[in-house]
XYZ file of N, CA and C in Angstrom:
681
model
N -51.363 -0.534 -39.265
C -49.997 -0.817 -39.694
C -49.664 -2.268 -39.378
N -49.099 -2.968 -40.325
C -48.689 -4.354 -40.141
C -47.177 -4.417 -40.114
N -46.624 -4.965 -39.040
C -45.175 -5.109 -38.918
C -44.738 -6.388 -39.612
N -43.810 -6.271 -40.537
C -43.321 -7.438 -41.254
C -42.334 -8.214 -40.394
N -42.211 -9.519 -40.604
C -41.316 -10.350 -39.809
C -39.868 -9.901 -39.934
N -39.147 -9.957 -38.813
C -37.738 -9.614 -38.815
C -36.864 -10.863 -38.793
N -37.471 -12.028 -38.501
C -36.732 -13.280 -38.408
C -37.025 -14.163 -39.625
N -36.208 -15.184 -39.807
C -36.479 -16.157 -40.860
C -37.826 -16.814 -40.634
N -38.614 -16.909 -41.704
C -39.971 -17.437 -41.577
C -40.003 -18.916 -41.225
N -38.896 -19.646 -41.463
C -38.905 -21.082 -41.202
C -38.294 -21.434 -39.848
N -37.965 -20.456 -39.049
C -37.376 -20.711 -37.741
C -38.472 -20.897 -36.699
N -38.445 -22.014 -35.976
C -39.481 -22.309 -34.997
C -39.129 -21.722 -33.627
N -40.172 -21.485 -32.820
C -39.987 -21.036 -31.446
C -39.759 -22.253 -30.557
N -38.971 -22.080 -29.496
C -38.764 -23.180 -28.554
C -40.075 -23.540 -27.864
N -40.785 -22.531 -27.376
C -42.067 -22.717 -26.714
C -42.764 -21.365 -26.672
N -43.901 -21.287 -25.981
C -44.667 -20.044 -25.958
C -43.919 -18.927 -25.234
N -43.149 -19.268 -24.222
C -42.411 -18.226 -23.499
C -41.304 -17.648 -24.356
N -40.629 -18.491 -25.101
C -39.626 -18.019 -26.047
C -40.276 -17.084 -27.061
N -41.455 -17.457 -27.548
C -42.176 -16.614 -28.497
C -42.519 -15.264 -27.880
N -42.938 -15.284 -26.618
C -43.274 -14.035 -25.935
C -42.076 -13.122 -25.789
N -40.927 -13.697 -25.467
C -39.712 -12.873 -25.327
C -39.317 -12.242 -26.651
N -39.462 -13.002 -27.736
C -39.106 -12.445 -29.038
C -40.072 -11.342 -29.455
N -41.342 -11.513 -29.165
C -42.310 -10.452 -29.453
C -42.035 -9.214 -28.610
N -41.728 -9.426 -27.340
C -41.468 -8.302 -26.432
C -40.302 -7.460 -26.919
N -39.310 -8.112 -27.520
C -38.156 -7.382 -28.021
C -38.557 -6.399 -29.111
N -39.641 -6.700 -29.809
C -40.108 -5.824 -30.880
C -41.223 -4.880 -30.438
N -41.540 -4.943 -29.143
C -42.576 -4.062 -28.591
C -42.011 -3.102 -27.554
N -40.710 -2.893 -27.587
C -40.067 -2.101 -26.539
C -40.483 -0.634 -26.537
N -41.095 -0.174 -27.598
C -41.619 1.199 -27.608
C -42.723 1.363 -26.569
N -43.293 0.234 -26.115
C -44.370 0.290 -25.121
C -43.893 -0.056 -23.708
N -42.585 -0.158 -23.523
C -42.039 -0.536 -22.211
C -42.088 0.624 -21.221
N -42.335 0.268 -19.945
C -42.262 1.209 -18.818
C -43.176 2.419 -19.009
N -44.329 2.184 -19.598
C -45.323 3.244 -19.757
C -46.484 2.971 -18.818
N -47.142 4.040 -18.380
C -48.245 3.849 -17.443
C -49.602 3.774 -18.129
N -49.597 3.713 -19.477
C -50.867 3.634 -20.202
C -50.990 2.354 -21.022
N -50.186 1.341 -20.706
C -50.173 0.095 -21.473
C -50.760 -1.052 -20.655
N -51.613 -1.841 -21.282
C -52.145 -3.072 -20.699
C -51.947 -4.205 -21.695
N -51.506 -5.356 -21.205
C -51.361 -6.542 -22.042
C -52.537 -7.482 -21.750
N -53.275 -7.834 -22.788
C -54.403 -8.759 -22.656
C -54.128 -10.017 -23.472
N -54.367 -11.169 -22.871
C -54.145 -12.449 -23.548
C -55.466 -13.127 -23.855
N -55.515 -13.832 -24.991
C -56.625 -14.728 -25.269
C -56.283 -16.085 -24.663
N -57.023 -16.498 -23.622
C -56.708 -17.791 -22.997
C -57.190 -18.941 -23.875
N -56.501 -20.085 -23.753
C -55.450 -20.290 -22.772
C -54.061 -20.083 -23.365
N -53.881 -20.475 -24.639
C -52.547 -20.488 -25.213
C -51.856 -19.145 -25.290
N -52.625 -18.072 -25.327
C -52.011 -16.756 -25.418
C -51.417 -16.257 -24.121
N -51.780 -16.883 -22.997
C -51.352 -16.363 -21.699
C -49.847 -16.503 -21.457
N -49.216 -17.655 -21.712
C -47.759 -17.730 -21.508
C -46.994 -16.754 -22.396
N -47.477 -16.539 -23.618
C -46.844 -15.578 -24.523
C -46.972 -14.164 -23.956
N -48.192 -13.817 -23.561
C -48.461 -12.480 -23.042
C -47.751 -12.213 -21.724
N -47.589 -13.255 -20.904
C -46.915 -13.078 -19.616
C -45.478 -12.620 -19.804
N -44.794 -13.174 -20.796
C -43.424 -12.742 -21.076
C -43.391 -11.307 -21.589
N -44.355 -10.966 -22.433
C -44.424 -9.591 -22.936
C -44.661 -8.621 -21.790
N -45.601 -8.941 -20.920
C -45.904 -8.067 -19.783
C -44.705 -7.928 -18.858
N -43.985 -9.019 -18.644
C -42.824 -8.977 -17.759
C -41.730 -8.078 -18.335
N -41.432 -8.235 -19.614
C -40.371 -7.442 -20.233
C -40.761 -5.967 -20.337
N -42.016 -5.704 -20.663
C -42.465 -4.323 -20.828
C -42.804 -3.649 -19.510
N -42.835 -4.434 -18.427
C -43.224 -3.902 -17.120
C -44.659 -3.353 -17.183
N -45.543 -4.186 -17.714
C -46.930 -3.778 -17.920
C -47.871 -4.767 -17.237
N -49.076 -4.330 -16.873
C -50.047 -5.241 -16.256
C -50.582 -6.237 -17.270
N -50.929 -7.418 -16.776
C -51.426 -8.509 -17.603
C -52.816 -8.923 -17.156
N -53.684 -9.154 -18.117
C -54.981 -9.757 -17.813
C -55.430 -10.533 -19.040
N -56.656 -11.033 -19.000
C -57.173 -11.857 -20.083
C -58.369 -11.189 -20.746
N -58.598 -11.548 -21.994
C -59.814 -11.192 -22.709
C -60.423 -12.501 -23.190
N -61.477 -12.925 -22.513
C -62.139 -14.175 -22.886
C -63.100 -13.890 -24.031
N -62.997 -14.663 -25.080
C -63.842 -14.505 -26.264
C -64.638 -15.785 -26.486
N -65.921 -15.634 -26.765
C -66.777 -16.775 -27.082
C -67.510 -16.493 -28.390
N -67.403 -17.429 -29.320
C -68.105 -17.293 -30.592
C -69.597 -17.511 -30.380
N -70.413 -16.756 -31.094
C -71.856 -16.968 -31.118
C -72.184 -17.742 -32.390
N -72.434 -19.034 -32.243
C -72.714 -19.866 -33.404
C -74.169 -19.812 -33.812
N -74.413 -20.010 -35.094
C -75.784 -20.028 -35.591
C -76.577 -21.165 -34.939
N -77.855 -20.962 -34.656
C -78.697 -22.035 -34.129
C -78.682 -23.228 -35.085
N -78.284 -24.380 -34.586
C -78.207 -25.571 -35.414
C -76.922 -25.700 -36.204
N -76.137 -24.638 -36.284
C -74.845 -24.652 -36.976
C -73.815 -23.911 -36.122
N -73.485 -24.451 -34.960
C -72.652 -23.721 -34.002
C -71.251 -23.400 -34.506
N -70.786 -24.099 -35.549
C -69.453 -23.821 -36.070
C -69.430 -22.556 -36.928
N -70.603 -22.058 -37.312
C -70.700 -20.883 -38.187
C -71.011 -19.660 -37.326
N -70.110 -18.704 -37.292
C -70.233 -17.570 -36.367
C -71.175 -16.496 -36.893
N -72.057 -16.051 -36.015
C -72.888 -14.889 -36.338
C -72.496 -13.694 -35.470
N -71.464 -13.891 -34.656
C -70.981 -12.828 -33.788
C -70.098 -13.403 -32.697
N -69.824 -12.588 -31.710
C -68.987 -13.028 -30.595
C -69.249 -12.144 -29.392
N -68.936 -12.697 -28.219
C -68.965 -11.903 -26.995
C -67.581 -11.969 -26.367
N -67.296 -11.003 -25.527
C -65.979 -10.949 -24.900
C -66.089 -10.380 -23.507
N -65.004 -10.529 -22.744
C -64.930 -9.964 -21.401
C -65.364 -8.503 -21.424
N -66.056 -8.100 -20.361
C -66.572 -6.737 -20.306
C -67.994 -6.645 -20.800
N -68.656 -7.813 -20.992
C -70.047 -7.875 -21.460
C -70.230 -7.150 -22.788
N -69.281 -7.340 -23.685
C -69.342 -6.747 -25.020
C -69.823 -7.796 -26.012
N -70.742 -7.405 -26.897
C -71.225 -8.301 -27.945
C -71.044 -7.639 -29.303
N -70.474 -8.381 -30.229
C -70.294 -7.924 -31.605
C -71.059 -8.875 -32.502
N -71.950 -8.339 -33.354
C -72.762 -9.172 -34.228
C -72.416 -8.920 -35.687
N -72.483 -9.983 -36.475
C -72.318 -9.879 -37.917
C -73.701 -9.643 -38.512
N -74.063 -8.383 -38.671
C -75.417 -8.046 -39.119
C -75.692 -8.557 -40.534
N -74.648 -8.650 -41.353
C -74.835 -9.159 -42.708
C -75.305 -10.616 -42.678
N -74.680 -11.427 -41.817
C -75.078 -12.826 -41.681
C -76.501 -12.919 -41.140
N -76.806 -12.113 -40.141
C -78.141 -12.153 -39.541
C -79.214 -11.802 -40.567
N -78.941 -10.798 -41.391
C -79.923 -10.385 -42.394
C -80.057 -11.413 -43.512
N -78.925 -11.938 -43.978
C -78.959 -12.896 -45.082
C -79.697 -14.168 -44.713
N -79.516 -14.606 -43.456
C -80.118 -15.865 -43.020
C -81.400 -15.658 -42.214
N -81.837 -14.405 -42.114
C -83.076 -14.068 -41.403
C -83.084 -14.626 -39.985
N -81.991 -14.415 -39.274
C -81.881 -14.852 -37.884
C -82.507 -13.794 -36.985
N -83.459 -14.192 -36.169
C -84.133 -13.234 -35.286
C -83.236 -12.860 -34.114
N -83.469 -11.677 -33.570
C -82.677 -11.242 -32.422
C -83.025 -12.051 -31.173
N -84.212 -12.623 -31.123
C -84.537 -13.486 -29.986
C -83.683 -14.752 -30.036
N -83.421 -15.267 -31.241
C -82.538 -16.430 -31.386
C -81.110 -16.069 -31.019
N -80.686 -14.870 -31.411
C -79.345 -14.391 -31.054
C -79.221 -14.270 -29.539
N -80.253 -13.730 -28.916
C -80.221 -13.546 -27.461
C -80.153 -14.885 -26.739
N -80.820 -15.905 -27.272
C -80.800 -17.226 -26.658
C -79.381 -17.800 -26.666
N -78.712 -17.700 -27.810
C -77.335 -18.176 -27.917
C -76.417 -17.332 -27.040
N -76.649 -16.029 -27.017
C -75.819 -15.126 -26.222
C -75.877 -15.483 -24.745
N -77.079 -15.789 -24.246
C -77.211 -16.124 -22.826
C -76.415 -17.379 -22.483
N -76.482 -18.383 -23.350
C -75.750 -19.623 -23.094
C -74.246 -19.384 -23.112
N -73.764 -18.651 -24.104
C -72.332 -18.398 -24.200
C -71.846 -17.447 -23.112
N -72.712 -16.548 -22.674
C -72.338 -15.632 -21.590
C -72.104 -16.401 -20.300
N -72.932 -17.414 -20.042
C -72.718 -18.234 -18.853
C -71.352 -18.910 -18.906
N -70.993 -19.440 -20.067
C -69.694 -20.099 -20.206
C -68.556 -19.091 -20.115
N -68.736 -17.907 -20.691
C -67.705 -16.869 -20.604
C -67.469 -16.470 -19.152
N -68.543 -16.245 -18.410
C -68.406 -15.854 -17.003
C -67.797 -16.981 -16.171
N -68.117 -18.223 -16.529
C -67.512 -19.354 -15.818
C -65.998 -19.346 -16.003
N -65.563 -19.113 -17.229
C -64.124 -19.086 -17.499
C -63.447 -17.876 -16.856
N -64.121 -16.726 -16.881
C -63.556 -15.551 -16.221
C -63.391 -15.797 -14.725
N -64.402 -16.402 -14.114
C -64.346 -16.722 -12.690
C -63.194 -17.673 -12.409
N -63.016 -18.658 -13.279
C -61.954 -19.644 -13.126
C -60.580 -18.981 -13.186
N -60.398 -18.063 -14.121
C -59.083 -17.464 -14.338
C -58.831 -16.206 -13.504
N -59.865 -15.396 -13.330
C -59.671 -14.098 -12.707
C -60.212 -14.021 -11.287
N -61.010 -14.991 -10.899
C -61.621 -14.929 -9.572
C -62.656 -13.828 -9.511
N -62.607 -13.035 -8.450
C -63.570 -11.951 -8.287
C -63.063 -10.618 -8.827
N -61.886 -10.620 -9.426
C -61.350 -9.365 -9.959
C -62.133 -8.931 -11.196
N -62.461 -7.653 -11.318
C -63.211 -7.179 -12.491
C -62.294 -7.035 -13.699
N -62.909 -6.819 -14.836
C -62.164 -6.504 -16.042
C -61.366 -5.222 -15.801
N -60.085 -5.183 -16.202
C -59.293 -3.971 -15.950
C -59.785 -2.800 -16.792
N -59.471 -1.569 -16.384
C -59.856 -0.401 -17.186
C -59.158 -0.427 -18.539
N -59.905 -0.158 -19.588
C -59.394 -0.226 -20.956
C -59.444 1.133 -21.653
N -60.457 1.927 -21.366
C -60.663 3.191 -22.076
C -59.414 4.070 -22.011
N -58.982 4.542 -23.171
C -57.851 5.463 -23.249
C -56.486 4.815 -23.133
N -56.429 3.473 -23.077
C -55.146 2.806 -22.881
C -54.614 2.191 -24.178
N -53.297 1.975 -24.204
C -52.647 1.242 -25.281
C -52.747 -0.235 -24.912
N -53.517 -0.997 -25.670
C -53.774 -2.393 -25.320
C -53.077 -3.322 -26.316
N -52.216 -4.186 -25.788
C -51.534 -5.184 -26.603
C -52.290 -6.493 -26.444
N -52.926 -6.943 -27.518
C -53.773 -8.131 -27.503
C -52.978 -9.302 -28.091
N -52.842 -10.372 -27.299
C -51.874 -11.426 -27.615
C -52.522 -12.800 -27.687
N -52.087 -13.591 -28.684
C -52.401 -15.012 -28.721
C -51.134 -15.752 -29.143
N -51.171 -17.094 -29.110
C -49.964 -17.841 -29.471
C -49.833 -18.056 -30.972
N -50.804 -17.590 -31.744
C -50.742 -17.675 -33.188
C -52.115 -17.488 -33.791
N -52.149 -17.282 -35.099
C -53.419 -17.114 -35.792
C -53.438 -17.971 -37.053
N -54.486 -18.759 -37.188
C -54.709 -19.510 -38.421
C -55.757 -18.743 -39.231
N -57.035 -18.916 -38.887
C -58.077 -18.115 -39.537
C -58.184 -16.724 -38.929
N -57.768 -16.598 -37.657
C -57.839 -15.304 -36.982
C -59.213 -14.953 -36.454
N -60.153 -15.907 -36.468
C -61.530 -15.602 -36.064
C -61.615 -15.125 -34.617
N -60.933 -15.819 -33.703
C -60.980 -15.424 -32.294
C -60.337 -14.061 -32.085
N -59.210 -13.819 -32.744
C -58.528 -12.537 -32.585
C -59.358 -11.393 -33.153
N -59.978 -11.615 -34.305
C -60.811 -10.568 -34.886
C -61.986 -10.248 -33.966
N -62.609 -11.286 -33.405
C -63.717 -11.065 -32.482
C -63.235 -10.317 -31.244
N -62.061 -10.716 -30.732
C -61.511 -10.035 -29.566
C -61.204 -8.583 -29.837
N -60.598 -8.300 -30.987
C -60.246 -6.919 -31.328
C -61.493 -6.067 -31.530
N -62.497 -6.635 -32.177
C -63.736 -5.892 -32.395
C -64.445 -5.600 -31.073
N -64.459 -6.593 -30.191
C -65.068 -6.377 -28.877
C -64.275 -5.365 -28.071
N -62.953 -5.470 -28.165
C -62.090 -4.544 -27.436
C -62.318 -3.115 -27.894
N -62.566 -2.907 -29.175
C -62.808 -1.565 -29.702
C -64.002 -0.912 -29.032
N -64.983 -1.729 -28.650
C -66.168 -1.199 -27.971
C -65.836 -0.633 -26.592
N -64.682 -1.025 -26.043
C -64.266 -0.533 -24.720
C -63.468 0.763 -24.805
N -63.295 1.287 -26.018
C -62.672 2.589 -26.272
C -61.206 2.695 -25.831
N -60.359 1.754 -26.203
C -58.930 1.933 -25.948
C -58.371 3.019 -26.860
N -57.250 3.585 -26.479
C -56.609 4.567 -27.347
C -56.034 3.894 -28.585
N -55.546 2.657 -28.416
C -54.880 1.962 -29.508
C -54.923 0.460 -29.241
N -55.145 -0.327 -30.280
C -55.112 -1.783 -30.188
C -53.923 -2.293 -30.983
N -53.033 -3.009 -30.288
C -51.869 -3.614 -30.926
C -52.025 -5.123 -30.840
N -52.258 -5.780 -31.955
C -52.341 -7.243 -31.988
C -50.929 -7.789 -32.164
N -50.540 -8.713 -31.296
C -49.192 -9.291 -31.356
C -49.274 -10.808 -31.255
N -48.757 -11.491 -32.260
C -48.739 -12.955 -32.269
C -47.389 -13.444 -32.779
N -46.936 -14.590 -32.298
C -45.666 -15.136 -32.768
C -45.708 -15.604 -34.225
N -46.847 -16.210 -34.632
C -46.917 -16.769 -35.978
C -48.339 -16.664 -36.512
N -48.430 -16.460 -37.819
C -49.728 -16.310 -38.447
C -49.606 -16.635 -39.930
N -50.702 -17.050 -40.518
C -50.711 -17.107 -41.974
C -50.582 -15.674 -42.487
N -49.975 -15.531 -43.637
C -49.735 -14.185 -44.169
C -51.048 -13.446 -44.431
N -52.032 -14.167 -44.959
C -53.315 -13.547 -45.272
C -54.013 -13.046 -44.011
N -53.987 -13.872 -42.958
C -54.656 -13.486 -41.719
C -53.969 -12.292 -41.064
N -52.658 -12.247 -41.130
C -51.928 -11.129 -40.537
C -52.369 -9.811 -41.158
N -52.565 -9.805 -42.468
C -53.017 -8.579 -43.132
C -54.502 -8.331 -42.899
N -55.290 -9.399 -42.806
C -56.721 -9.241 -42.578
C -57.013 -8.600 -41.225
N -56.253 -8.982 -40.205
C -56.512 -8.469 -38.853
C -56.227 -6.983 -38.744
N -55.500 -6.429 -39.706
C -55.209 -4.990 -39.676
C -56.469 -4.155 -39.853
N -57.550 -4.783 -40.315
C -58.827 -4.076 -40.417
C -59.421 -3.794 -39.043
N -58.994 -4.559 -38.039
C -59.589 -4.452 -36.707
C -58.642 -3.888 -35.658
N -57.385 -3.683 -36.005
C -56.390 -3.210 -35.045
C -55.636 -2.012 -35.614
N -55.044 -1.240 -34.725
C -54.252 -0.088 -35.158
C -52.840 -0.490 -35.563
N -52.359 -1.571 -34.986
C -51.022 -2.079 -35.290
C -51.059 -3.597 -35.169
N -50.391 -4.279 -36.075
C -50.351 -5.739 -36.049
C -48.899 -6.184 -36.143
N -48.492 -7.025 -35.185
C -47.147 -7.584 -35.180
C -47.241 -9.097 -35.276
N -46.839 -9.634 -36.418
C -46.772 -11.079 -36.627
C -45.297 -11.422 -36.825
N -44.704 -12.078 -35.828
C -43.263 -12.336 -35.892
C -42.892 -13.280 -37.026
N -43.761 -14.231 -37.347
C -43.531 -15.156 -38.449
C -44.779 -15.204 -39.325
N -44.597 -15.095 -40.629
C -45.695 -15.304 -41.575
C -45.199 -16.255 -42.664
N -45.017 -17.526 -42.312
C -44.448 -18.486 -43.266
C -45.355 -18.718 -44.469
N -44.743 -18.968 -45.614
C -45.512 -19.244 -46.822
C -46.251 -20.567 -46.712
N -45.605 -21.559 -46.144
C -46.234 -22.880 -45.993
C -46.798 -23.020 -44.583
N -47.885 -22.342 -44.343
C -48.510 -22.346 -43.020
C -49.635 -23.368 -43.012
N -49.545 -24.337 -42.101
C -50.608 -25.333 -41.954
C -51.304 -25.226 -40.599
N -50.534 -24.975 -39.562
C -51.111 -24.858 -38.224
C -50.167 -24.041 -37.351
N -50.701 -23.516 -36.267
C -49.880 -22.747 -35.327
C -48.839 -23.648 -34.670
N -49.254 -24.831 -34.245
C -48.379 -25.721 -33.489
C -47.124 -26.154 -34.219
N -47.158 -26.202 -35.536
C -45.989 -26.655 -36.288
C -44.804 -25.690 -36.162
N -45.051 -24.468 -35.673
C -43.989 -23.461 -35.576
C -43.421 -23.355 -34.170
N -43.698 -24.378 -33.348
C -43.143 -24.467 -32.001
C -42.449 -25.818 -31.823
N -41.297 -25.794 -31.156
C -40.636 -27.047 -30.786
C -41.471 -27.795 -29.751
N -42.008 -27.046 -28.783
C -42.881 -27.613 -27.746
C -44.186 -26.826 -27.740
N -45.286 -27.544 -27.871
C -46.587 -26.875 -27.982
C -47.638 -27.638 -27.179
N -47.287 -27.931 -25.918
C -48.235 -28.629 -25.053
C -49.424 -27.724 -24.744
N -50.556 -28.348 -24.451
C -51.738 -27.572 -24.106
C -51.497 -26.783 -22.825
N -51.845 -25.512 -22.841
C -51.763 -24.678 -21.637
C -52.910 -25.060 -20.703
N -52.600 -25.300 -19.446
C -53.620 -25.731 -18.494
C -54.269 -24.537 -17.800
N -55.441 -24.782 -17.234
C -56.113 -23.739 -16.453
C -55.243 -23.296 -15.281
N -54.566 -24.240 -14.647
C -53.721 -23.913 -13.505
C -52.559 -23.010 -13.926
N -51.984 -23.274 -15.093
C -50.899 -22.424 -15.578
C -51.404 -21.011 -15.835
N -52.590 -20.890 -16.398
C -53.175 -19.570 -16.635
C -53.339 -18.812 -15.325
N -53.921 -19.478 -14.321
C -54.143 -18.822 -13.027
C -52.822 -18.420 -12.390
N -51.829 -19.282 -12.490
C -50.523 -19.003 -11.891
C -49.861 -17.803 -12.548
N -49.890 -17.744 -13.858
C -49.258 -16.636 -14.573
C -49.955 -15.309 -14.277
N -51.274 -15.335 -14.205
C -52.004 -14.106 -13.898
C -51.720 -13.616 -12.483
N -51.393 -14.549 -11.605
C -51.138 -14.190 -10.203
C -49.705 -13.720 -9.952
N -48.786 -14.031 -10.870
C -47.382 -13.763 -10.588
C -46.786 -12.600 -11.354
N -47.531 -12.008 -12.299
C -47.011 -10.813 -12.964
C -46.922 -9.692 -11.948
N -45.744 -9.021 -11.797
C -45.533 -8.045 -10.725
C -46.536 -6.926 -10.644
N -46.949 -6.351 -11.791
C -47.872 -5.249 -11.747
C -49.296 -5.750 -11.829
N -50.108 -5.445 -10.837
C -51.485 -5.880 -10.819
C -52.361 -4.893 -11.578
N -53.366 -5.404 -12.286
C -54.288 -4.518 -12.970
C -55.081 -3.668 -11.974
N -55.138 -4.103 -10.747
C -55.915 -3.359 -9.755
C -55.156 -2.182 -9.171
N -53.896 -2.008 -9.565
C -53.161 -0.843 -9.130
C -53.287 0.293 -10.138
N -54.018 0.032 -11.246
C -54.147 1.054 -12.291
C -55.050 2.174 -11.808
């Protein structure tokens, strides 16, 4: 199910926290439940998700996603890995280009090291929170092509959640509908006709720092470790 925008498509968000509060207002059906987890795609998705988690009284954590680029063409994705040691491969691409699984494994090992480095940076020694059987709200600060979100949702599906709810402040209209193939519910607060970039729909769109990510994960009242 794709939720259509309730606000004017040309209205910009003040910043990521403002965007998170507006999304949270439309996610109140998931408030104060003991089966909801909010996961953010770092870094930009974390301030948005933190506001959602705060309003819904839900635990917050991250889902780190790393694209698996083709050997020699790293910008072209043949799959992705995500937190929880999940790997999703595009078998059609692998077959069409005759990419061997040994080549895939080589790229996977390199990207896994970087994924674990980022998880360590943001989460410390805390493990990935329990996902199976839970209502998971997967958040980013916007979607252009939606490649990272699609990879995250596909990887998340491997963890057997009860439901995946993708929530973003702004998205191209095409991407918002495309992501519905990978999620049970999609909430795109803005789907402007003249979409060029995510940043154009924010008054302030400074880069989210690693320190801000760590701080937000540490200050959400409900810890994932109390689940």
